[in-house]
Amino acid sequence: MITEECINCGACEPECPNVAIYAGGAQWELNGATNPPISDSFFYIVPDKCTECVGHFEKEQCAAVCPVDCCIPDPNRVETEEVLFDRAKKLHPDRTFPELSPATSHFRKA
Amino acid sequence: MTDERYWKGIQRFNEKEFFEAHEILEDLWHEYRETDRTYLQALIQISAGMYHADAGNFKGAKSQLAKGVEKLSQYPASHQGVDVRLLLRDLSMCLTTIDHCERGRAQISPNSFFPAIQLTTKHTQESETHHGNNDH
């Protein structure tokens, strides 16, 4: 999630491999459907599109580039690595994902 | 710190252009990989906190300023040309003001107290020379 500390710099949006981040007020898309914005005031992450970068990177890329540390895990939505990886595969059906490793999951340490 | 963006960010902060200050410093922070990366992030968070305070987002302001203060507290009284001790003192006063605003006991106004990033004497002279050489 993105907290209300967000300063709308937009650094996070292009980093998301799942296109789960949208500017405040922008509609979001999933499976061909358009949905109303989750936030009108600042950037937001669509939970159903976020995999915490599992399947892609060793850590969450949005958090890595956020200069004000406002991209944080949602304490009200704690998901397992398995759930997140399944989501990644569904979001990218044309892609073959190798087995998870420390390079592609923050749940695993090198 | 020789990068012009550092001095420009500080200048913008002191001109109360907090969003622009954060943008300039963030641009530097993204490229910076040396030990002062956390210090730069502290300045960014302080800029972001003041931006939020100015916009009336007191909760966001307090959180960002607190994070910036925590990071900045790790540095000596004078660091990279900045009087860190004075800045921390000012930020403490600012946080009290913001807390009062959040509780409805005060309002942010053009006359409200805003912290300034004071330079140490040596670096005041250096940055003036630096800006004099680079102003267009």
Coordinates of N, CA and C in Angstrom, one line a residue:
Chain A
M1 N 0.8 -1.2 0.0 CA 0.0 0.0 0.0 C 0.9 1.2 0.0
I2 N 0.2 2.3 -0.4 CA 0.9 3.6 -0.3 C 0.2 4.5 0.7
T3 N 0.9 5.0 1.6 CA 0.3 5.8 2.7 C 0.1 7.2 2.3
E4 N -0.6 7.9 3.2 CA -0.9 9.3 2.9 C 0.3 10.2 3.0
E5 N 1.4 9.7 3.3 CA 2.7 10.4 3.2 C 3.2 10.6 1.8
C6 N 2.5 10.0 0.9 CA 2.9 10.1 -0.5 C 3.0 11.5 -1.0
I7 N 4.1 11.8 -1.7 CA 4.2 13.2 -2.1 C 4.0 13.3 -3.6
N8 N 3.5 12.2 -4.2 CA 3.1 12.2 -5.6 C 4.3 12.5 -6.6
C9 N 5.4 12.0 -6.2 CA 6.5 12.2 -7.1 C 6.5 11.3 -8.3
G10 N 5.8 10.2 -8.2 CA 5.6 9.3 -9.4 C 6.8 8.3 -9.6
A11 N 7.7 8.3 -8.7 CA 8.9 7.4 -8.9 C 8.5 5.9 -8.9
C12 N 7.5 5.6 -8.2 CA 7.1 4.2 -8.1 C 6.4 3.6 -9.3
E13 N 5.6 4.4 -9.9 CA 4.7 3.9 -10.9 C 5.4 3.1 -12.0
P14 N 6.4 3.6 -12.6 CA 7.0 2.9 -13.7 C 7.8 1.6 -13.3
E15 N 8.1 1.5 -12.0 CA 8.9 0.4 -11.5 C 8.1 -0.9 -11.3
C16 N 6.8 -0.8 -11.3 CA 5.9 -2.0 -11.0 C 5.8 -2.9 -12.2
P17 N 6.3 -4.1 -12.0 CA 6.2 -5.1 -13.1 C 4.8 -5.5 -13.5
N18 N 3.9 -5.3 -12.6 CA 2.5 -5.7 -12.8 C 1.5 -4.5 -13.2
V19 N 2.1 -3.4 -13.3 CA 1.3 -2.2 -13.6 C 0.2 -2.1 -12.5
A20 N 0.6 -2.2 -11.3 CA -0.4 -2.2 -10.2 C -0.5 -0.8 -9.5
I21 N 0.4 0.1 -10.0 CA 0.4 1.5 -9.3 C -0.2 2.5 -10.3
Y22 N -1.1 3.3 -9.7 CA -1.8 4.3 -10.5 C -1.7 5.7 -9.8
A23 N -1.8 6.7 -10.6 CA -1.8 8.1 -10.0 C -3.2 8.3 -9.3
G24 N -3.2 9.1 -8.3 CA -4.5 9.4 -7.7 C -5.5 10.0 -8.7
G25 N -6.7 9.5 -8.6 CA -7.7 9.9 -9.5 C -7.8 9.1 -10.8
A26 N -6.8 8.3 -11.1 CA -6.8 7.6 -12.3 C -7.5 6.3 -12.2
Q27 N -8.3 5.9 -13.2 CA -8.9 4.6 -13.1 C -7.9 3.5 -13.3
W28 N -8.2 2.3 -12.8 CA -7.3 1.2 -12.9 C -8.0 0.1 -13.7
E29 N -7.1 -0.7 -14.3 CA -7.6 -1.8 -15.2 C -7.1 -3.2 -14.8
L30 N -8.0 -4.1 -15.0 CA -7.6 -5.5 -14.7 C -8.6 -6.4 -15.5
N31 N -8.0 -7.3 -16.3 CA -8.8 -8.3 -17.1 C -9.8 -7.6 -18.0
G32 N -9.4 -6.5 -18.6 CA -10.2 -5.8 -19.6 C -11.2 -4.9 -19.0
A33 N -11.4 -4.9 -17.6 CA -12.4 -4.1 -17.0 C -11.7 -2.8 -16.4
T34 N -12.4 -1.7 -16.5 CA -11.9 -0.4 -15.9 C -12.6 -0.2 -14.6
N35 N -11.9 0.2 -13.6 CA -12.4 0.4 -12.2 C -12.1 1.8 -11.7
P36 N -13.0 2.3 -10.8 CA -12.8 3.7 -10.3 C -11.5 3.7 -9.4
P37 N -10.9 4.9 -9.3 CA -9.7 5.0 -8.6 C -9.9 4.6 -7.1
I38 N -8.8 4.1 -6.5 CA -8.9 3.7 -5.1 C -8.5 4.9 -4.3
S39 N -7.8 5.9 -4.8 CA -7.4 7.1 -4.1 C -7.5 8.2 -5.1
D40 N -8.0 9.4 -4.7 CA -8.1 10.5 -5.6 C -6.9 11.5 -5.3
S41 N -6.3 11.3 -4.1 CA -5.3 12.3 -3.6 C -3.9 11.9 -4.0
F42 N -3.5 10.7 -3.9 CA -2.2 10.3 -4.2 C -2.1 8.9 -4.9
F43 N -0.9 8.6 -5.3 CA -0.7 7.3 -6.0 C -1.2 6.2 -5.1
Y44 N -1.7 5.1 -5.8 CA -2.2 4.0 -5.0 C -1.8 2.7 -5.7
I45 N -1.8 1.6 -4.9 CA -1.5 0.3 -5.4 C -2.8 -0.6 -5.4
V46 N -3.0 -1.2 -6.5 CA -4.2 -2.1 -6.6 C -3.8 -3.4 -6.0
P47 N -4.5 -3.8 -4.9 CA -4.1 -5.0 -4.2 C -4.2 -6.2 -5.1
D48 N -5.2 -6.3 -5.9 CA -5.4 -7.5 -6.7 C -4.4 -7.6 -7.9
K49 N -3.5 -6.6 -8.0 CA -2.5 -6.6 -9.1 C -1.1 -6.7 -8.4
C50 N -1.0 -6.5 -7.1 CA 0.3 -6.5 -6.5 C 0.8 -7.9 -6.1
T51 N 2.0 -8.2 -6.4 CA 2.5 -9.5 -6.0 C 3.7 -9.3 -5.1
E52 N 3.9 -8.0 -4.6 CA 5.1 -7.7 -3.8 C 6.4 -8.0 -4.5
C53 N 6.3 -8.0 -5.9 CA 7.4 -8.3 -6.8 C 7.8 -9.8 -6.7
V54 N 7.0 -10.6 -6.1 CA 7.3 -12.1 -6.1 C 7.2 -12.5 -7.5
G55 N 8.2 -13.3 -7.9 CA 8.2 -13.7 -9.3 C 9.1 -12.9 -10.2
H56 N 9.4 -11.6 -9.7 CA 10.1 -10.7 -10.6 C 11.4 -10.2 -10.0
F57 N 11.4 -9.8 -8.7 CA 12.6 -9.2 -8.1 C 12.8 -9.6 -6.7
E58 N 14.0 -9.4 -6.2 CA 14.3 -9.9 -4.8 C 13.6 -9.0 -3.8
K59 N 13.1 -7.8 -4.1 CA 12.4 -7.0 -3.2 C 11.4 -6.1 -3.9
E60 N 10.5 -5.6 -3.1 CA 9.5 -4.7 -3.8 C 10.2 -3.5 -4.4
Q61 N 10.0 -3.3 -5.7 CA 10.6 -2.2 -6.4 C 10.0 -0.9 -6.1
C62 N 8.8 -0.8 -5.8 CA 8.2 0.5 -5.5 C 8.8 1.0 -4.2
A63 N 8.9 0.2 -3.2 CA 9.5 0.6 -1.9 C 11.0 1.0 -2.1
A64 N 11.7 0.3 -3.0 CA 13.1 0.5 -3.2 C 13.3 1.9 -3.8
V65 N 12.4 2.4 -4.6 CA 12.6 3.7 -5.2 C 11.9 4.9 -4.5
C66 N 11.1 4.5 -3.5 CA 10.4 5.6 -2.8 C 11.3 6.3 -1.9
P67 N 11.5 7.6 -2.1 CA 12.4 8.4 -1.2 C 11.8 8.7 0.1
V68 N 10.5 8.6 0.3 CA 9.9 8.9 1.6 C 9.3 7.7 2.3
D69 N 9.7 6.5 1.8 CA 9.3 5.3 2.5 C 7.8 5.2 2.8
C70 N 7.0 5.5 1.7 CA 5.5 5.4 1.9 C 4.9 4.2 1.2
C71 N 5.7 3.4 0.6 CA 5.2 2.2 0.0 C 5.6 1.1 1.0
I72 N 4.6 0.6 1.6 CA 4.8 -0.3 2.7 C 3.9 -1.5 2.6
P73 N 4.2 -2.7 3.2 CA 3.3 -3.8 3.2 C 2.0 -3.4 3.9
D74 N 0.9 -3.9 3.3 CA -0.4 -3.6 3.9 C -0.6 -4.5 5.1
P75 N -0.7 -4.0 6.3 CA -0.8 -4.8 7.5 C -2.2 -5.5 7.5
N76 N -3.2 -5.0 6.8 CA -4.5 -5.6 6.8 C -4.7 -6.6 5.6
R77 N -3.6 -6.8 4.9 CA -3.6 -7.8 3.8 C -2.3 -8.5 3.7
V78 N -2.2 -9.5 4.6 CA -0.9 -10.2 4.6 C -1.1 -11.5 3.8
E79 N -0.3 -11.6 2.7 CA -0.5 -12.8 1.8 C 0.8 -13.6 1.7
T80 N 0.6 -14.9 1.5 CA 1.7 -15.8 1.4 C 2.4 -15.7 0.1
E81 N 3.6 -16.2 0.1 CA 4.4 -16.2 -1.1 C 3.7 -17.0 -2.2
E82 N 3.0 -18.1 -1.8 CA 2.3 -18.9 -2.8 C 1.2 -18.1 -3.5
V83 N 0.4 -17.4 -2.7 CA -0.7 -16.6 -3.2 C -0.2 -15.6 -4.2
L84 N 0.9 -14.9 -3.8 CA 1.5 -13.8 -4.6 C 2.0 -14.4 -5.9
F85 N 2.7 -15.5 -5.8 CA 3.3 -16.1 -7.0 C 2.2 -16.6 -8.0
D86 N 1.1 -17.1 -7.5 CA 0.0 -17.5 -8.3 C -0.6 -16.3 -9.0
R87 N -0.7 -15.2 -8.3 CA -1.2 -14.0 -8.9 C -0.3 -13.5 -10.0
A88 N 1.0 -13.6 -9.8 CA 1.9 -13.1 -10.8 C 1.8 -13.9 -12.1
K89 N 1.6 -15.2 -11.9 CA 1.4 -16.1 -13.1 C 0.1 -15.8 -13.8
K90 N -0.9 -15.5 -13.1 CA -2.2 -15.1 -13.7 C -2.2 -13.8 -14.4
L91 N -1.4 -12.8 -13.8 CA -1.3 -11.5 -14.4 C -0.4 -11.5 -15.7
H92 N 0.4 -12.5 -15.8 CA 1.3 -12.6 -16.9 C 1.2 -14.0 -17.5
P93 N 0.1 -14.4 -18.1 CA -0.2 -15.7 -18.6 C 0.7 -16.1 -19.8
D94 N 1.3 -15.1 -20.4 CA 2.2 -15.4 -21.6 C 3.6 -15.7 -21.2
R95 N 3.9 -15.5 -19.9 CA 5.3 -15.6 -19.4 C 5.5 -16.9 -18.6
T96 N 6.7 -17.5 -18.8 CA 7.0 -18.6 -18.0 C 7.9 -18.2 -16.8
F97 N 7.4 -18.5 -15.7 CA 8.2 -18.1 -14.5 C 9.1 -19.3 -14.0
P98 N 10.4 -19.0 -13.8 CA 11.2 -20.1 -13.2 C 10.8 -20.3 -11.7
E99 N 11.3 -21.3 -11.1 CA 11.1 -21.6 -9.7 C 11.6 -20.4 -8.9
L100 N 10.9 -20.1 -7.9 CA 11.3 -18.9 -7.1 C 12.7 -19.1 -6.4
S101 N 13.4 -18.0 -6.3 CA 14.7 -18.0 -5.6 C 14.8 -16.7 -4.9
P102 N 15.9 -16.5 -4.2 CA 16.1 -15.2 -3.5 C 16.1 -14.0 -4.5
A103 N 16.4 -14.2 -5.7 CA 16.4 -13.2 -6.7 C 15.0 -12.8 -7.2
T104 N 14.0 -13.6 -6.9 CA 12.7 -13.3 -7.3 C 11.6 -13.4 -6.2
S105 N 12.1 -13.4 -5.0 CA 11.1 -13.4 -3.9 C 11.7 -12.8 -2.7
H106 N 11.1 -11.8 -2.1 CA 11.6 -11.2 -0.9 C 11.4 -12.2 0.3
F107 N 10.6 -13.2 0.1 CA 10.4 -14.2 1.2 C 11.7 -15.1 1.4
R108 N 12.5 -15.1 0.4 CA 13.7 -16.0 0.4 C 15.0 -15.1 0.6
K109 N 15.8 -15.5 1.4 CA 17.1 -14.8 1.6 C 18.2 -15.5 1.0
A110 N 19.1 -14.7 0.4 CA 20.3 -15.3 -0.3 C 21.2 -16.0 0.7
Chain B
M1 N 30.1 17.3 -0.3 CA 29.1 17.2 -1.3 C 29.2 18.2 -2.3
T2 N 29.6 17.8 -3.5 CA 29.9 18.8 -4.6 C 28.8 18.9 -5.6
D3 N 27.9 18.0 -5.6 CA 26.8 18.0 -6.6 C 25.9 19.3 -6.4
E4 N 25.7 20.0 -7.4 CA 25.0 21.2 -7.4 C 23.5 21.0 -6.9
R5 N 23.0 19.8 -7.1 CA 21.6 19.5 -6.8 C 21.5 19.6 -5.2
Y6 N 22.5 19.2 -4.5 CA 22.4 19.3 -3.1 C 22.2 20.7 -2.6
W7 N 23.0 21.6 -3.1 CA 22.9 23.0 -2.7 C 21.6 23.7 -3.2
K8 N 21.2 23.3 -4.4 CA 20.0 23.8 -5.0 C 18.8 23.3 -4.2
G9 N 18.8 22.1 -3.7 CA 17.7 21.5 -2.9 C 17.6 22.3 -1.6
I10 N 18.7 22.5 -1.0 CA 18.7 23.3 0.3 C 18.2 24.7 0.0
Q11 N 18.6 25.3 -1.0 CA 18.2 26.6 -1.3 C 16.6 26.7 -1.5
R12 N 16.1 25.7 -2.3 CA 14.7 25.7 -2.5 C 13.9 25.4 -1.2
F13 N 14.5 24.6 -0.3 CA 13.9 24.3 1.0 C 13.8 25.6 1.7
N14 N 14.8 26.4 1.8 CA 14.8 27.6 2.5 C 13.9 28.7 1.9
E15 N 13.6 28.5 0.6 CA 12.7 29.4 0.0 C 11.2 28.9 0.1
K16 N 11.1 27.8 1.0 CA 9.8 27.2 1.2 C 9.2 26.5 0.0
E17 N 10.0 26.2 -1.0 CA 9.6 25.5 -2.2 C 9.8 24.0 -1.9
F18 N 9.0 23.4 -0.9 CA 9.4 22.1 -0.4 C 9.2 21.0 -1.4
F19 N 8.2 21.1 -2.3 CA 8.1 20.0 -3.3 C 9.3 20.0 -4.2
E20 N 9.6 21.2 -4.7 CA 10.8 21.3 -5.6 C 12.1 20.9 -4.9
A21 N 12.2 21.2 -3.6 CA 13.4 20.8 -2.9 C 13.5 19.3 -2.9
H22 N 12.3 18.7 -2.6 CA 12.3 17.2 -2.5 C 12.7 16.6 -3.9
E23 N 12.1 17.2 -4.9 CA 12.4 16.6 -6.3 C 13.8 16.7 -6.6
I24 N 14.5 17.8 -6.4 CA 15.9 18.0 -6.7 C 16.7 17.0 -5.9
L25 N 16.5 16.9 -4.6 CA 17.2 16.0 -3.8 C 17.0 14.6 -4.1
E26 N 15.7 14.3 -4.5 CA 15.4 12.9 -4.9 C 16.2 12.5 -6.2
D27 N 16.3 13.4 -7.1 CA 17.0 13.2 -8.3 C 18.5 12.8 -8.0
L28 N 19.0 13.5 -7.0 CA 20.4 13.1 -6.6 C 20.4 11.8 -5.8
W29 N 19.5 11.6 -5.0 CA 19.4 10.4 -4.1 C 19.3 9.1 -5.0
H30 N 18.6 9.2 -6.0 CA 18.4 8.0 -6.9 C 19.8 7.5 -7.5
E31 N 20.7 8.5 -7.7 CA 22.0 8.1 -8.3 C 23.0 7.9 -7.2
Y32 N 22.8 8.4 -6.0 CA 23.8 8.4 -5.0 C 24.0 7.0 -4.4
R33 N 25.2 6.5 -4.3 CA 25.4 5.2 -3.7 C 26.4 5.2 -2.5
E34 N 26.8 6.4 -2.1 CA 27.8 6.5 -1.1 C 27.1 6.5 0.3
T35 N 28.0 6.7 1.4 CA 27.5 6.5 2.7 C 26.4 7.6 3.1
D36 N 26.4 8.7 2.4 CA 25.5 9.8 2.8 C 24.1 9.6 2.1
R37 N 23.8 8.5 1.6 CA 22.5 8.3 1.0 C 21.4 8.4 2.0
T38 N 21.6 7.9 3.2 CA 20.6 8.0 4.3 C 20.4 9.5 4.7
Y39 N 21.5 10.2 4.7 CA 21.5 11.7 5.0 C 20.6 12.4 4.0
L40 N 20.8 12.1 2.7 CA 20.1 12.7 1.7 C 18.6 12.4 1.8
Q41 N 18.3 11.1 2.1 CA 16.9 10.7 2.3 C 16.3 11.5 3.5
A42 N 17.1 11.7 4.5 CA 16.6 12.5 5.6 C 16.1 13.9 5.2
L43 N 16.9 14.5 4.4 CA 16.6 15.8 3.8 C 15.3 15.8 3.0
I44 N 15.2 14.7 2.2 CA 14.0 14.5 1.3 C 12.8 14.4 2.2
Q45 N 12.9 13.6 3.2 CA 11.7 13.3 4.1 C 11.4 14.6 4.9
I46 N 12.3 15.4 5.2 CA 12.0 16.6 5.9 C 11.3 17.6 4.9
S47 N 11.8 17.6 3.7 CA 11.1 18.4 2.6 C 9.7 18.0 2.4
A48 N 9.6 16.6 2.3 CA 8.2 16.1 2.1 C 7.3 16.4 3.3
G49 N 7.9 16.3 4.5 CA 7.1 16.6 5.7 C 6.6 18.1 5.7
M50 N 7.5 19.0 5.3 CA 7.1 20.4 5.3 C 6.1 20.6 4.2
Y51 N 6.2 19.9 3.1 CA 5.2 20.0 2.0 C 3.9 19.6 2.5
H52 N 3.8 18.5 3.3 CA 2.6 18.0 3.8 C 2.0 19.0 4.9
A53 N 2.9 19.6 5.7 CA 2.4 20.5 6.7 C 1.8 21.8 6.0
D54 N 2.5 22.2 5.0 CA 2.0 23.4 4.2 C 0.6 23.1 3.6
A55 N 0.4 21.8 3.2 CA -0.9 21.5 2.6 C -1.9 21.1 3.6
G56 N -1.6 21.1 4.9 CA -2.6 20.7 5.9 C -2.7 19.3 6.2
N57 N -1.8 18.5 5.6 CA -1.8 17.0 5.9 C -0.9 16.8 7.1
F58 N -1.4 17.0 8.3 CA -0.5 17.1 9.5 C -0.1 15.7 9.9
K59 N -0.9 14.7 9.6 CA -0.5 13.3 9.9 C 0.7 12.9 9.1
G60 N 0.6 13.2 7.8 CA 1.7 12.8 6.9 C 2.9 13.6 7.2
A61 N 2.7 14.9 7.6 CA 3.8 15.8 7.9 C 4.6 15.2 9.1
K62 N 3.8 14.9 10.2 CA 4.5 14.4 11.4 C 5.2 13.1 11.1
S63 N 4.7 12.2 10.4 CA 5.3 10.9 10.1 C 6.6 11.2 9.3
Q64 N 6.5 12.0 8.3 CA 7.7 12.2 7.4 C 8.8 13.0 8.2
L65 N 8.4 14.0 9.0 CA 9.4 14.7 9.7 C 10.1 13.8 10.8
A66 N 9.3 13.0 11.4 CA 9.8 12.1 12.4 C 10.8 11.2 11.8
K67 N 10.5 10.7 10.6 CA 11.5 9.7 10.0 C 12.7 10.5 9.6
G68 N 12.6 11.7 9.1 CA 13.7 12.5 8.7 C 14.6 12.9 9.9
V69 N 13.9 13.2 11.1 CA 14.7 13.5 12.3 C 15.4 12.3 12.8
E70 N 14.8 11.1 12.7 CA 15.5 9.9 13.2 C 16.7 9.7 12.4
K71 N 16.7 9.8 11.1 CA 17.9 9.6 10.3 C 18.9 10.7 10.6
L72 N 18.5 11.9 10.6 CA 19.4 13.0 10.8 C 20.1 13.0 12.1
S73 N 19.5 12.4 13.1 CA 20.0 12.3 14.4 C 21.3 11.5 14.5
Q74 N 21.5 10.7 13.5 CA 22.7 9.8 13.4 C 23.9 10.5 13.0
Y75 N 23.8 11.8 12.5 CA 24.9 12.5 12.0 C 25.4 13.5 13.0
P76 N 26.7 13.9 12.8 CA 27.3 14.9 13.8 C 26.6 16.3 13.6
A77 N 26.9 17.1 14.6 CA 26.3 18.5 14.7 C 26.5 19.3 13.4
S78 N 27.6 19.0 12.7 CA 27.8 19.7 11.4 C 28.1 18.6 10.4
H79 N 27.4 18.6 9.3 CA 27.6 17.6 8.3 C 27.3 18.1 6.9
Q80 N 28.3 17.8 6.1 CA 28.2 18.2 4.6 C 27.7 19.7 4.5
G81 N 28.3 20.5 5.4 CA 28.0 22.0 5.3 C 26.7 22.4 5.9
V82 N 26.0 21.5 6.5 CA 24.7 21.9 7.2 C 24.9 21.8 8.7
D83 N 24.3 22.8 9.4 CA 24.2 22.8 10.8 C 23.1 21.9 11.3
V84 N 23.5 20.7 11.4 CA 22.5 19.6 11.7 C 21.9 19.9 13.1
R85 N 22.7 20.3 14.0 CA 22.1 20.5 15.4 C 21.0 21.6 15.4
L86 N 21.2 22.7 14.7 CA 20.2 23.7 14.6 C 19.0 23.2 13.9
L87 N 19.2 22.5 12.8 CA 18.1 21.9 12.0 C 17.2 21.0 12.9
L88 N 17.9 20.2 13.7 CA 17.1 19.3 14.5 C 16.4 20.0 15.6
R89 N 16.9 21.1 16.1 CA 16.3 21.9 17.1 C 15.0 22.5 16.5
D90 N 15.2 23.1 15.3 CA 14.1 23.7 14.6 C 13.0 22.7 14.2
L91 N 13.4 21.5 13.8 CA 12.4 20.5 13.5 C 11.6 20.1 14.7
S92 N 12.2 20.1 15.8 CA 11.5 19.7 17.1 C 10.5 20.7 17.4
M93 N 10.8 22.0 17.2 CA 9.8 23.1 17.4 C 8.7 23.0 16.4
C94 N 9.1 22.7 15.2 CA 8.1 22.6 14.1 C 7.1 21.4 14.4
L95 N 7.6 20.3 14.8 CA 6.8 19.2 15.1 C 5.8 19.5 16.2
T96 N 6.2 20.3 17.2 CA 5.3 20.7 18.2 C 4.2 21.6 17.6
T97 N 4.5 22.5 16.8 CA 3.5 23.4 16.1 C 2.6 22.5 15.3
I98 N 3.1 21.6 14.6 CA 2.2 20.7 13.7 C 1.3 19.9 14.6
D99 N 1.8 19.5 15.7 CA 0.9 18.7 16.6 C -0.2 19.6 17.1
H100 N 0.1 20.8 17.4 CA -1.0 21.7 17.9 C -2.0 22.0 16.7
C101 N -1.5 22.1 15.5 CA -2.4 22.3 14.4 C -3.3 21.1 14.2
E102 N -2.7 19.9 14.4 CA -3.5 18.7 14.2 C -4.6 18.6 15.3
R103 N -4.3 19.1 16.5 CA -5.3 19.1 17.5 C -6.3 20.3 17.5
G104 N -6.1 21.1 16.5 CA -7.0 22.3 16.3 C -6.6 23.4 17.2
R105 N -5.4 23.4 17.8 CA -5.1 24.5 18.7 C -4.3 25.6 18.0
A106 N -3.9 25.4 16.8 CA -3.2 26.4 16.0 C -3.5 26.2 14.6
Q107 N -3.1 27.1 13.8 CA -3.3 27.0 12.3 C -2.0 27.4 11.6
I108 N -1.7 26.7 10.5 CA -0.5 27.1 9.7 C -0.8 28.3 9.0
S109 N 0.1 29.3 9.1 CA -0.1 30.6 8.4 C 1.2 31.0 7.8
P110 N 1.2 32.0 6.9 CA 2.5 32.5 6.4 C 3.4 32.9 7.5
N111 N 2.9 33.3 8.7 CA 3.8 33.7 9.8 C 4.2 32.5 10.7
S112 N 3.7 31.3 10.3 CA 4.1 30.2 11.2 C 5.5 29.9 11.1
F113 N 6.0 29.2 12.1 CA 7.4 28.9 12.2 C 7.8 27.8 11.2
F114 N 8.7 28.0 10.3 CA 9.2 27.0 9.4 C 10.7 26.9 9.6
P115 N 11.2 25.6 9.6 CA 12.6 25.4 9.8 C 13.4 25.9 8.6
A116 N 14.6 26.3 8.8 CA 15.5 26.6 7.7 C 16.7 25.7 7.8
I117 N 17.3 25.3 6.7 CA 18.5 24.5 6.7 C 19.7 25.5 6.7
Q118 N 20.3 25.7 7.9 CA 21.4 26.6 8.1 C 22.7 26.0 7.7
L119 N 23.5 26.8 6.9 CA 24.8 26.3 6.5 C 25.8 26.7 7.6
T120 N 26.8 25.9 7.7 CA 27.9 26.3 8.5 C 28.7 27.4 7.8
T121 N 29.3 28.3 8.6 CA 29.9 29.5 8.0 C 30.8 29.2 6.8
K122 N 31.7 28.2 6.9 CA 32.6 27.9 5.8 C 31.8 27.5 4.6
H123 N 30.7 26.8 4.7 CA 30.0 26.3 3.6 C 29.1 27.4 3.0
T124 N 28.7 28.3 3.9 CA 27.9 29.5 3.4 C 28.7 30.2 2.3
Q125 N 30.0 30.4 2.6 CA 30.9 31.1 1.7 C 31.1 30.3 0.4
E126 N 31.3 29.0 0.6 CA 31.5 28.1 -0.5 C 30.3 28.0 -1.4
S127 N 29.1 27.9 -0.8 CA 27.9 27.7 -1.7 C 27.6 29.0 -2.4
E128 N 27.9 30.1 -1.8 CA 27.7 31.4 -2.5 C 28.6 31.5 -3.7
T129 N 29.8 31.1 -3.5 CA 30.7 31.1 -4.6 C 30.3 30.1 -5.7
H130 N 29.8 28.9 -5.3 CA 29.4 27.8 -6.2 C 28.2 28.3 -7.0
H131 N 27.2 28.9 -6.3 CA 26.0 29.4 -7.0 C 26.4 30.6 -7.9
G132 N 27.3 31.4 -7.5 CA 27.7 32.5 -8.3 C 28.3 32.0 -9.6
N133 N 29.0 30.9 -9.6 CA 29.6 30.3 -10.8 C 28.6 29.6 -11.7
N134 N 27.5 29.2 -11.1 CA 26.6 28.3 -11.9 C 25.3 29.0 -12.2
D135 N 25.0 30.1 -11.7 CA 23.8 30.8 -12.0 C 23.8 31.2 -13.5
H136 N 22.6 31.0 -14.1 CA 22.5 31.4 -15.5 C 21.7 32.7 -15.7

